[in-house]
Short mmCIF file of C-alpha atoms in Angstrom, two decimals:
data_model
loop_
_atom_site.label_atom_id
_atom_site.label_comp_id
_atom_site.label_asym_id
_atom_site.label_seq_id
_atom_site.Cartn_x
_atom_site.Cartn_y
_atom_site.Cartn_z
CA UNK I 189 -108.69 3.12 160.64
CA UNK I 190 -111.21 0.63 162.53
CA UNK I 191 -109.75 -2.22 164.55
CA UNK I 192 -111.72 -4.12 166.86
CA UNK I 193 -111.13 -7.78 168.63
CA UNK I 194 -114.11 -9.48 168.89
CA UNK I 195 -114.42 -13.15 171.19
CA UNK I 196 -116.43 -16.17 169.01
CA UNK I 197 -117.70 -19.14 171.15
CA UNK I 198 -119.74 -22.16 170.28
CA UNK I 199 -123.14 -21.04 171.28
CA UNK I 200 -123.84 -18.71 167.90
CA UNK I 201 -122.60 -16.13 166.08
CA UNK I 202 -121.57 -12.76 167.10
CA UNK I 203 -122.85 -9.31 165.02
CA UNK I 204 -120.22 -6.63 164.78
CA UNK I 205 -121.94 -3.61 163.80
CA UNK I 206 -119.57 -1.58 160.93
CA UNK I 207 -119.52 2.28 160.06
CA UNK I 208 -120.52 2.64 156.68
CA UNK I 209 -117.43 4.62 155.80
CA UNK I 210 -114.97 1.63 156.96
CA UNK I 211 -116.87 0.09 154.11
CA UNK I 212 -118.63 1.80 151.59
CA UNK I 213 -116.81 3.95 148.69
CA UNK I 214 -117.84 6.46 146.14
CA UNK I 215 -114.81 7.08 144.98
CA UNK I 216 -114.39 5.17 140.83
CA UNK I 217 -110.68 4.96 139.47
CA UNK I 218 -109.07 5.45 143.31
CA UNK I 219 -106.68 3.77 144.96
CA UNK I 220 -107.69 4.01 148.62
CA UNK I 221 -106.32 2.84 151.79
CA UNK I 222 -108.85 3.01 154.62
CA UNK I 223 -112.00 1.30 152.78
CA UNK I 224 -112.30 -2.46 153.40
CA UNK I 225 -112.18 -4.98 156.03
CA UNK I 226 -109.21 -7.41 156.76
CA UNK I 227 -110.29 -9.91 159.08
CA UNK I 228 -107.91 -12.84 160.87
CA UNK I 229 -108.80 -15.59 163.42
CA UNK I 230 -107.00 -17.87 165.38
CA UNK I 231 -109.27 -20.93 164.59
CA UNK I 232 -111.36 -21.51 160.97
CA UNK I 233 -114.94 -18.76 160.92
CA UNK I 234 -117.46 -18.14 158.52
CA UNK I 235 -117.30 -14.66 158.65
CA UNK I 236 -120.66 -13.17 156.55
CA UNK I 237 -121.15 -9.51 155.68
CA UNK I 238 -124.81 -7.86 155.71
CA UNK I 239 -125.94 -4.61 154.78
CA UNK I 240 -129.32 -4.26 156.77
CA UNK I 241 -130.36 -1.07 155.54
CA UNK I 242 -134.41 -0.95 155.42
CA UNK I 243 -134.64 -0.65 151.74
CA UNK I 244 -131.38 -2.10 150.19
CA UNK I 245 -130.36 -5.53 151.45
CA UNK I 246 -127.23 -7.68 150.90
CA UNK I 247 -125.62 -11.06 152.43
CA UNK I 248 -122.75 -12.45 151.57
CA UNK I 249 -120.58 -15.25 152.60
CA UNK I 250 -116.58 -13.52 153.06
CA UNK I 251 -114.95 -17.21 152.57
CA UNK I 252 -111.79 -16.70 153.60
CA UNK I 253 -108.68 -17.36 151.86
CA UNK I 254 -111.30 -19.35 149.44
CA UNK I 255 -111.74 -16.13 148.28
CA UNK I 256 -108.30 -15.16 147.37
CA UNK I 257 -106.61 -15.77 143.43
CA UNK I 258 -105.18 -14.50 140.82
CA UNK I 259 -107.58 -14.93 137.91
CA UNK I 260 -111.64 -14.09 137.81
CA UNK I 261 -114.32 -13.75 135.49
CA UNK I 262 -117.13 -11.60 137.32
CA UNK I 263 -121.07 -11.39 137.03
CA UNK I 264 -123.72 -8.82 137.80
CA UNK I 265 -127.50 -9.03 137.79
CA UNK I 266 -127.83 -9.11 134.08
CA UNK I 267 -131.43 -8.56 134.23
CA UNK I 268 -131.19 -5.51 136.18
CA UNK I 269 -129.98 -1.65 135.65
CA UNK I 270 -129.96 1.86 137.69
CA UNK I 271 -130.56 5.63 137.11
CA UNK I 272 -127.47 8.26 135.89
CA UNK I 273 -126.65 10.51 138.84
CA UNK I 274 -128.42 8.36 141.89
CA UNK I 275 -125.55 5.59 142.41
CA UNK I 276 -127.81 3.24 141.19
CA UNK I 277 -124.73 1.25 139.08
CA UNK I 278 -123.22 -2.53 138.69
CA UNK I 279 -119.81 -2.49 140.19
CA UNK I 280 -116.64 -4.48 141.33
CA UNK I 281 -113.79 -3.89 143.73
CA UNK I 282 -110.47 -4.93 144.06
CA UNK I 283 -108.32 -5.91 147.91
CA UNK I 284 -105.16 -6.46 147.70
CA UNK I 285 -102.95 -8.65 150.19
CA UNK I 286 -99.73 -7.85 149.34
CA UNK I 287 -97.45 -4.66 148.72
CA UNK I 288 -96.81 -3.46 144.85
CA UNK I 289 -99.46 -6.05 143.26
CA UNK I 290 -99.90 -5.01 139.85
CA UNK I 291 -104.13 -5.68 138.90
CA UNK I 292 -105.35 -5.66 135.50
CA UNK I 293 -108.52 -5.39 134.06
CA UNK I 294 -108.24 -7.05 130.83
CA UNK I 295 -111.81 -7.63 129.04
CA UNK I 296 -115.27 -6.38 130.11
CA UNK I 297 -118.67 -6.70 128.22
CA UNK I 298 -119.34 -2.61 128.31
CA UNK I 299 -116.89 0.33 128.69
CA UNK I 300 -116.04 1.20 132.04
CA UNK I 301 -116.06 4.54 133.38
CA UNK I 302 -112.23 6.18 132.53
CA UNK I 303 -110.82 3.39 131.39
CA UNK I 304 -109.42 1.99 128.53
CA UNK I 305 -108.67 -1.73 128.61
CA UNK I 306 -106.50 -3.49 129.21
CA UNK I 307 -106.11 -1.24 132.24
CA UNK I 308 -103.42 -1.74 134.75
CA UNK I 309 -103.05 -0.33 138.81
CA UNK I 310 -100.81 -1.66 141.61
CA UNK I 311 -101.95 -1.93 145.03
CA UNK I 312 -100.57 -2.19 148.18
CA UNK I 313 -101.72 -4.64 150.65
CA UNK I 314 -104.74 -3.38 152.50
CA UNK I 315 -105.34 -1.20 149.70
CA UNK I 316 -108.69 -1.29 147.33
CA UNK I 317 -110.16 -0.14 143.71
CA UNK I 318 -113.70 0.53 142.55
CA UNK I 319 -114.83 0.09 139.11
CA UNK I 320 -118.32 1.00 136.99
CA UNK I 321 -119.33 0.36 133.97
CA UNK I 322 -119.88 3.60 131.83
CA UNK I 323 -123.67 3.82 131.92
CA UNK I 324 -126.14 2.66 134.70
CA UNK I 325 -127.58 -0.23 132.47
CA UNK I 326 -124.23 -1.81 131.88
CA UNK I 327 -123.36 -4.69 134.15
CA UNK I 328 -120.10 -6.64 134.23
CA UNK I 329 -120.85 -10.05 133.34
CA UNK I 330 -118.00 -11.47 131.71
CA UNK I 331 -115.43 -9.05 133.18
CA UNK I 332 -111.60 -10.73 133.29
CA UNK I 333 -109.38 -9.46 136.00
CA UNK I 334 -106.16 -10.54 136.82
CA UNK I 335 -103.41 -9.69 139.31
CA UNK I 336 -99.92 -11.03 139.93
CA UNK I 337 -100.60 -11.55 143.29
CA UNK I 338 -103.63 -12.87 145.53
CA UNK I 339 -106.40 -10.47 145.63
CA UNK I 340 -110.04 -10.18 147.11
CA UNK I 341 -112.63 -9.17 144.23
CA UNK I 342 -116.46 -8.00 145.07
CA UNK I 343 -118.41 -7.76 142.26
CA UNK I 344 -122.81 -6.68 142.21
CA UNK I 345 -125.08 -3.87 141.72
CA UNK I 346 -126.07 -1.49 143.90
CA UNK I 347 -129.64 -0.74 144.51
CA UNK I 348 -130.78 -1.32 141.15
CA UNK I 349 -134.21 -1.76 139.26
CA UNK I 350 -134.78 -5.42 138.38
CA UNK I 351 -136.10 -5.90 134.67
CA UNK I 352 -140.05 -5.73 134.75
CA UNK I 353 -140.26 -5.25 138.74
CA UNK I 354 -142.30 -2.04 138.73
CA UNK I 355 -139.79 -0.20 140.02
CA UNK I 356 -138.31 -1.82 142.84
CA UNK I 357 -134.67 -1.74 143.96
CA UNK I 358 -132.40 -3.87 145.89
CA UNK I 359 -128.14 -4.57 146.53
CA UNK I 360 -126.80 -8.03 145.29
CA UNK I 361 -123.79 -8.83 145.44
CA UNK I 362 -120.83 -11.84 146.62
CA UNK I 363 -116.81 -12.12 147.09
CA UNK I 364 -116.06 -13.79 143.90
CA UNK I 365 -114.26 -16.97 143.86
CA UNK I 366 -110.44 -16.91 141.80
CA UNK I 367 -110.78 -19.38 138.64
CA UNK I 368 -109.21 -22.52 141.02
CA UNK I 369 -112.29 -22.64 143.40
CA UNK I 370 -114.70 -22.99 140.30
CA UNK I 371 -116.12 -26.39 139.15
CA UNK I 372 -117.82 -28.29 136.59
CA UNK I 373 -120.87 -29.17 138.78
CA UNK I 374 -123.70 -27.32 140.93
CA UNK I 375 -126.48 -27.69 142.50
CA UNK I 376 -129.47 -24.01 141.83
CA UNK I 377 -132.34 -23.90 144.00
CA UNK I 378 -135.58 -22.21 142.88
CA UNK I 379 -136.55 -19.16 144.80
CA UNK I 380 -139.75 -17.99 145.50
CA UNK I 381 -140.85 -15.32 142.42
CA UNK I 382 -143.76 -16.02 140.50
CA UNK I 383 -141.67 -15.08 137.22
CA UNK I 384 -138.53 -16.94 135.83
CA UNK I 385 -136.87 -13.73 134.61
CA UNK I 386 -136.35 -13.14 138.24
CA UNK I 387 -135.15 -16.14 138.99
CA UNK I 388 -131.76 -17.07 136.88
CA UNK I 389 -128.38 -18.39 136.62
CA UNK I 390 -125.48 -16.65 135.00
CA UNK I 391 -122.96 -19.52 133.50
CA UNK I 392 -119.64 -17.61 132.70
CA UNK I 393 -116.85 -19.78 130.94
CA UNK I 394 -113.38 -19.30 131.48
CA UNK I 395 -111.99 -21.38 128.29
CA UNK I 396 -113.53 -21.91 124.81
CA UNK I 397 -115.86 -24.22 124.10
CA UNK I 398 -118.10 -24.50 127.41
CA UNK I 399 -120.91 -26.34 126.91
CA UNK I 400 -123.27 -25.94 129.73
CA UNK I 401 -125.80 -28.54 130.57
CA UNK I 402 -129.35 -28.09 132.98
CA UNK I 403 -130.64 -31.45 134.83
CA UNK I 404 -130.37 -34.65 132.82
CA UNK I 405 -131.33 -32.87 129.32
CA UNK I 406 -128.01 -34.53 127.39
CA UNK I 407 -128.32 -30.99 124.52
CA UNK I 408 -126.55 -28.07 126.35
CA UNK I 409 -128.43 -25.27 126.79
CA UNK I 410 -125.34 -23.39 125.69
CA UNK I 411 -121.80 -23.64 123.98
CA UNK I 412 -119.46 -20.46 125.26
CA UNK I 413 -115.99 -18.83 124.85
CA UNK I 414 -114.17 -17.54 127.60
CA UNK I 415 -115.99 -14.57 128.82
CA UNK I 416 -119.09 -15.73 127.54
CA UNK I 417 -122.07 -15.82 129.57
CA UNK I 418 -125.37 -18.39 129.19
CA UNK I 419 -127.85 -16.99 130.97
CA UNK I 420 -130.75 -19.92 131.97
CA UNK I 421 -134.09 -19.36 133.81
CA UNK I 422 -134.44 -21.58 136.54
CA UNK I 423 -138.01 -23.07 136.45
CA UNK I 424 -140.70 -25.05 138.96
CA UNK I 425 -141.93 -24.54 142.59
CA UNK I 426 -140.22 -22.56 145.78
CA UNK I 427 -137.15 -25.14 146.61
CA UNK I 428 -137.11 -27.15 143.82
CA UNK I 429 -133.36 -28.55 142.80
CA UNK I 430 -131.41 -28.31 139.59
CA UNK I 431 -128.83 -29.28 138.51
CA UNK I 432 -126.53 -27.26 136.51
CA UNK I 433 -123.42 -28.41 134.97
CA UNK I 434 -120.36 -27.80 132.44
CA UNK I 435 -117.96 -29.95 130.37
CA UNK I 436 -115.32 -27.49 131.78
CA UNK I 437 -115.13 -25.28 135.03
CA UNK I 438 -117.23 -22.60 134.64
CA UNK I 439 -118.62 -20.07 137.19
CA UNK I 440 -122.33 -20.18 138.00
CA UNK I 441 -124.15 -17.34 139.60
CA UNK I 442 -127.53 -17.09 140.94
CA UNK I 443 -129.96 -14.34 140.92
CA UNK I 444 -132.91 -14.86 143.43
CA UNK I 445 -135.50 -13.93 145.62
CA UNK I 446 -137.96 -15.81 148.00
CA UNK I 447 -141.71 -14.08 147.98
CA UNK I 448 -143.65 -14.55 144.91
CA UNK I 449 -146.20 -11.00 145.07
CA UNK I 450 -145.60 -8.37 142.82
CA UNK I 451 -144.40 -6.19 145.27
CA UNK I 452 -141.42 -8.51 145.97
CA UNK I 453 -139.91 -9.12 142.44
CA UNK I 454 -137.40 -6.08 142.53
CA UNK I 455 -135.78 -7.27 145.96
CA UNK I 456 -133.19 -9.83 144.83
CA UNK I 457 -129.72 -11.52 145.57
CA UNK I 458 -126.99 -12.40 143.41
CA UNK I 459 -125.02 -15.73 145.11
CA UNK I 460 -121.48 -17.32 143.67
CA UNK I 461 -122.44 -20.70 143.72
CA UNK I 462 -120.20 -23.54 145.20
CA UNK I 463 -119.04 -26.15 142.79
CA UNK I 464 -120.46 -29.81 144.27
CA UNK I 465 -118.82 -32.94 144.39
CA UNK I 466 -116.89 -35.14 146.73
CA UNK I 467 -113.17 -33.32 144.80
CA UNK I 468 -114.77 -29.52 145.18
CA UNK I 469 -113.28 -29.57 148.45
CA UNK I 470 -116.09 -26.88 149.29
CA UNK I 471 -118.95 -26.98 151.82
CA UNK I 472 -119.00 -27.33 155.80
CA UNK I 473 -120.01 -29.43 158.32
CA UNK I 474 -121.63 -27.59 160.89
CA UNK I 475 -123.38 -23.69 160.45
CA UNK I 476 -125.03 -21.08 162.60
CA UNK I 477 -127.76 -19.72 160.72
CA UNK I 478 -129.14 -16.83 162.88
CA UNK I 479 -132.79 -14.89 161.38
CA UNK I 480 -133.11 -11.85 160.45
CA UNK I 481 -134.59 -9.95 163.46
CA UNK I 482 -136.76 -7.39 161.96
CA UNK I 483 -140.71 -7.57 162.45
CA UNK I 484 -141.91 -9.32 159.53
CA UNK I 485 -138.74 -10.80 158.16
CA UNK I 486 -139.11 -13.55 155.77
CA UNK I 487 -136.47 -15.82 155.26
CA UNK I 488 -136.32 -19.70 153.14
CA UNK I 489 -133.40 -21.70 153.95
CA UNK I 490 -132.11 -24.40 151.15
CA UNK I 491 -129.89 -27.13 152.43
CA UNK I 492 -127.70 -29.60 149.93
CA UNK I 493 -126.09 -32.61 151.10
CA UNK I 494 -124.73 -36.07 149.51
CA UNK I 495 -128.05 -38.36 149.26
CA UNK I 496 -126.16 -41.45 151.65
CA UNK I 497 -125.33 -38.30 154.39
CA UNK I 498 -129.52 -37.06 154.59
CA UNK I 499 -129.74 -39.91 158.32
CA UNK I 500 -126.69 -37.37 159.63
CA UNK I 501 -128.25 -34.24 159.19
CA UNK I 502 -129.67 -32.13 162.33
CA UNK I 503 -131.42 -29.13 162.68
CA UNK I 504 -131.28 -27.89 166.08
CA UNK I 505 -130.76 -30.81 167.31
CA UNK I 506 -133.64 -32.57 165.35
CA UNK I 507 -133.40 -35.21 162.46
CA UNK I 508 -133.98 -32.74 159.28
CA UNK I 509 -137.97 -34.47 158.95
CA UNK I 510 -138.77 -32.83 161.53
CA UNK I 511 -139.07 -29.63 159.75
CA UNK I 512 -138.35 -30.36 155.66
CA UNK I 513 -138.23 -33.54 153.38
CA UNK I 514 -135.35 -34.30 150.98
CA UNK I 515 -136.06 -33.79 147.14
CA UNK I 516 -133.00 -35.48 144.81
CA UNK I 517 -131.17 -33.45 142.39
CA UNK I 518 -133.09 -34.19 138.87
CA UNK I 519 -129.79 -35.20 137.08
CA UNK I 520 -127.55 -36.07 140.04
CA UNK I 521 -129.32 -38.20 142.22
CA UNK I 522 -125.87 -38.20 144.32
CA UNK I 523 -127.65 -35.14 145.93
CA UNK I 524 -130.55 -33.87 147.52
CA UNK I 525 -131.87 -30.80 148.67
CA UNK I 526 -134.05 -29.67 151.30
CA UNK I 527 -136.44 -26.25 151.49
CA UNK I 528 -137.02 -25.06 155.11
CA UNK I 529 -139.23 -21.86 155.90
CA UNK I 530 -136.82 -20.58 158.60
CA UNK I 531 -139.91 -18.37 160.13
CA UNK I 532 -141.03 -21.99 160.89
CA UNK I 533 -137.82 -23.14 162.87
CA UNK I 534 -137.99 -22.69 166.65
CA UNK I 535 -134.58 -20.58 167.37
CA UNK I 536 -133.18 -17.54 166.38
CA UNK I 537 -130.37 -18.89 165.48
CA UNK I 538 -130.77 -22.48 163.80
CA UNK I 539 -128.19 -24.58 164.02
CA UNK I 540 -127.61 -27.15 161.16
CA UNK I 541 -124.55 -30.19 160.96
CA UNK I 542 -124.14 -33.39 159.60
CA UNK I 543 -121.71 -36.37 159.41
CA UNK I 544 -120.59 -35.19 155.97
CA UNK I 545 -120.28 -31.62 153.49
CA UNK I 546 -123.13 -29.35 152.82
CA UNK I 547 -124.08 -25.99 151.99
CA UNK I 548 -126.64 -23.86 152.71
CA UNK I 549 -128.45 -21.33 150.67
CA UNK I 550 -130.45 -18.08 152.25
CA UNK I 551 -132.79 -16.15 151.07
CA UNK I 552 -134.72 -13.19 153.07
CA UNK I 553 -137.45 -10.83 152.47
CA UNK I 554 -137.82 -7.78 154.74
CA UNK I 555 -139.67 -4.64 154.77
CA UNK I 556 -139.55 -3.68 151.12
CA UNK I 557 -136.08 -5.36 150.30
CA UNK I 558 -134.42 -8.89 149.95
CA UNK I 559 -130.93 -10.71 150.36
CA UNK I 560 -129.23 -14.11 149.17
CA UNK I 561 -126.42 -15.93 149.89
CA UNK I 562 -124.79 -18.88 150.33
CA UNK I 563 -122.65 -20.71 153.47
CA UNK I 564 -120.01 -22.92 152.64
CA UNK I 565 -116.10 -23.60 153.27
CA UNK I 566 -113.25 -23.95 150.71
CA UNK I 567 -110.13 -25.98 151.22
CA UNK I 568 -107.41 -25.09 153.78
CA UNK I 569 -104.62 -23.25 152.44
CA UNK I 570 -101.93 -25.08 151.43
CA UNK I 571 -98.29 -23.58 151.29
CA UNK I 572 -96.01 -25.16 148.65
CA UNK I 573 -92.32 -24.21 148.94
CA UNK I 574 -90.01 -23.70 146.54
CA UNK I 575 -87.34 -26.07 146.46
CA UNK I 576 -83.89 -23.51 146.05
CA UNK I 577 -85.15 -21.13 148.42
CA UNK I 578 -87.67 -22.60 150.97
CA UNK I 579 -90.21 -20.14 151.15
CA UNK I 580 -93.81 -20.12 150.43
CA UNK I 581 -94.32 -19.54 146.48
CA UNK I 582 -97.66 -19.34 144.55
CA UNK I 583 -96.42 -20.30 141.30
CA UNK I 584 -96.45 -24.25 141.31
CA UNK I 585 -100.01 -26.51 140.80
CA UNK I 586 -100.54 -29.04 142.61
CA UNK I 587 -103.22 -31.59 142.34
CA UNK I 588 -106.63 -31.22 144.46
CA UNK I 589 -106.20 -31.96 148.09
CA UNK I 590 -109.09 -31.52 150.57
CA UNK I 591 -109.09 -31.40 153.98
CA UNK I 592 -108.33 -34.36 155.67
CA UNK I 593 -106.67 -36.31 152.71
CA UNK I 594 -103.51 -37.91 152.93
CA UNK I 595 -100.85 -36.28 150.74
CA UNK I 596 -98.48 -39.66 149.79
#
């Protein structure tokens, strides 16, 4: 096992370093019970997890008990496939968080290796599963699982050839959000490849009849049944906005990378995407944003904030103009969005608040590989009893409540 107890403060964040095997698994169709990381704090943390490996990159925002649910439709870089017998493959995992929760995987767009859905396994808390899609080219787009009790679920690829790179390989991956974090509106930045099949979004619907709209074009570019996927190219300059949005909640996710030479196209990110809108109850308020440290890291950062909020909004300290200028969402002028070259900020670790929500997008380019995620909050838990016995129960909905609001 691997415990460790590790002292935050104000002035940036800390880097724990992690043994791969506390982490990383090989092991398909396994319950295990020392892979995984459960991590508690006594105040709220943005806890994000790198891999920093020279060649094979990843970032991703942990989210906390935003992350947790019962119900998910995963993604996987569509556009990109691996190599039988290197562990080049599109995967997910399964956490569980409490004892004898029974996980099924119920639909999947390709066969997965030694199973036959719908396939069933119970897990103990602490305890995790690994599954793969039969054949290196398969990804998981579209994938339902479902458990009876809350559950973590990492879905992604692992170093695998992007369509038309040359070649080149990189991780993506990101802690999937349960179907109750999930919205009807979002906000896609363009990243910095010269080619739009590198640079994509993955809309996945969760109910029939989806339609899924881009910017202020009123035909949508798509009309889905649950487990369907529209997959739209996202088009223009380095850090332009779009705006990408649903008749019904639907899951968006991104697939990016920041440097436009040839040489680059292959190292990509795959982000979840937080819904945005004053009800999401998603984004933060204040983030440390440290660089990557390695000689000749490249990194973009890609700020969104409510239009009336851009005269709050610091950067170290500075008003935002002194290092970006604010572009509105085509579509949803409500927003904005700002594109900062983070090699350009001053600090190592850049510092970014503001009066009201935001979220932050990063993408990084480093010797031969690239990363992308995304920073942002989800509501507080909130614990609804039952009424007979007065304990904590997870079966009853309540309407949307967001930090802060008053419950009458």
């Amino acid at each position: 096992s691997y415990n460790r107890d590790v002292t935050l403060t104000s002035d940036g964040p800390v880097e724990i370093p992690l043994p791969q095997e506390v982490v990383a698994s090989f092991q398909v169709n396994f319950v295990e019970k020392d892979k995984g990381l459960i991590l508690t704090s006594d105040v709220p943390v943005v806890p994000v997890y790198r891999i920093t490996h020279r060649y094979s990159r990843m970032l991703a925002n942990l989210k906390g008990q935003g992350a947790l649910g019962r119900n998910f439709r995963l993604a996987s870089a569509v556009r990109a496939g691996g190599n039988e017998g290197t562990n080049e493959r599109h995967f997910f995992s399964v956490m569980a968080t409490e004892d004898s929760t029974v996980i099924t995987i119920d639909e999947s767009p390709y066969p997965l290796r030694g199973i036959t859905l719908p396939y069933s396994v119970t897990l103990n808390a602490g305890e995790t599963f690994l599954a793969v899609p039969d054949d290196a080219t398969y990804h998981i787009t579209g994938t339902l699982v479902v458990a009876e009790k809350p559950v973590a679920v990492m879905a992604g690829t692992q170093t695998t050839i992007a369509l038309g790179s040359g070649g080149n390989r990189d991780n993506s991956g990101d802690l999937v959000i349960p179907f109750s974090k999930i919205g009807k509106d979002y906000v896609v930045i363009r990243g910095g490849f010269s080619s739009s099949l590198h640079d994509y979004v993955m809309a996945v619907a969760t109910v029939d009849g989806t339609q899924v709209f881009l910017d202020d074009d009123p035909a949508p570019q798509a009309t889905l049944q649950a487990g369907e996927y529209a997959l739209i190219e996202i088009t223009g300059n380095k850090g332009d906005p779009h705006y990408v949005h649903a008749n019904r909640d639907v899951y968006i996710y991104h697939v990016s990378g920041t440097l436009s030479d040839q040489k680059w196209l292959g190292e990509f990110g795959m982000a979840v995407l937080p819904p945005i809108n004053s009800s999401s109850c998603t984004g933060i308020k204040s983030i440390a944003v440290p660089k990557f440290s390695d000689t000749g890291a490249y990194s973009d950062l890609y700020i969104i904030t409510p239009t009336t909020s851009l005269g709050s909004l610091t950067i170290d300290g500075q008003a935002y103009t002194s290092y970006g200028t604010a572009q509105p969402v085509p579509g949803y002028p409500e927003y904005s969005s700002i594109y900062l070259n983070q090699n350009t900020l001053p600090q190592n670790v850049n510092f970014i608040k503001s009066d009201d929500y935001f979220y932050v997008g990063h993408l990084v380019a480093v010797n031969g590989t690239g990363a992308y995620g995304y920073y942002s909050e989800y509501e507080s838990r909130v614990d609804v009893l039952d009424p007979k016995l007065s304990l904590p129960t997870t079966y009853y909905v309540v309407d949307t409540v967001c930090l802060g609001s008053t419950v009458n």
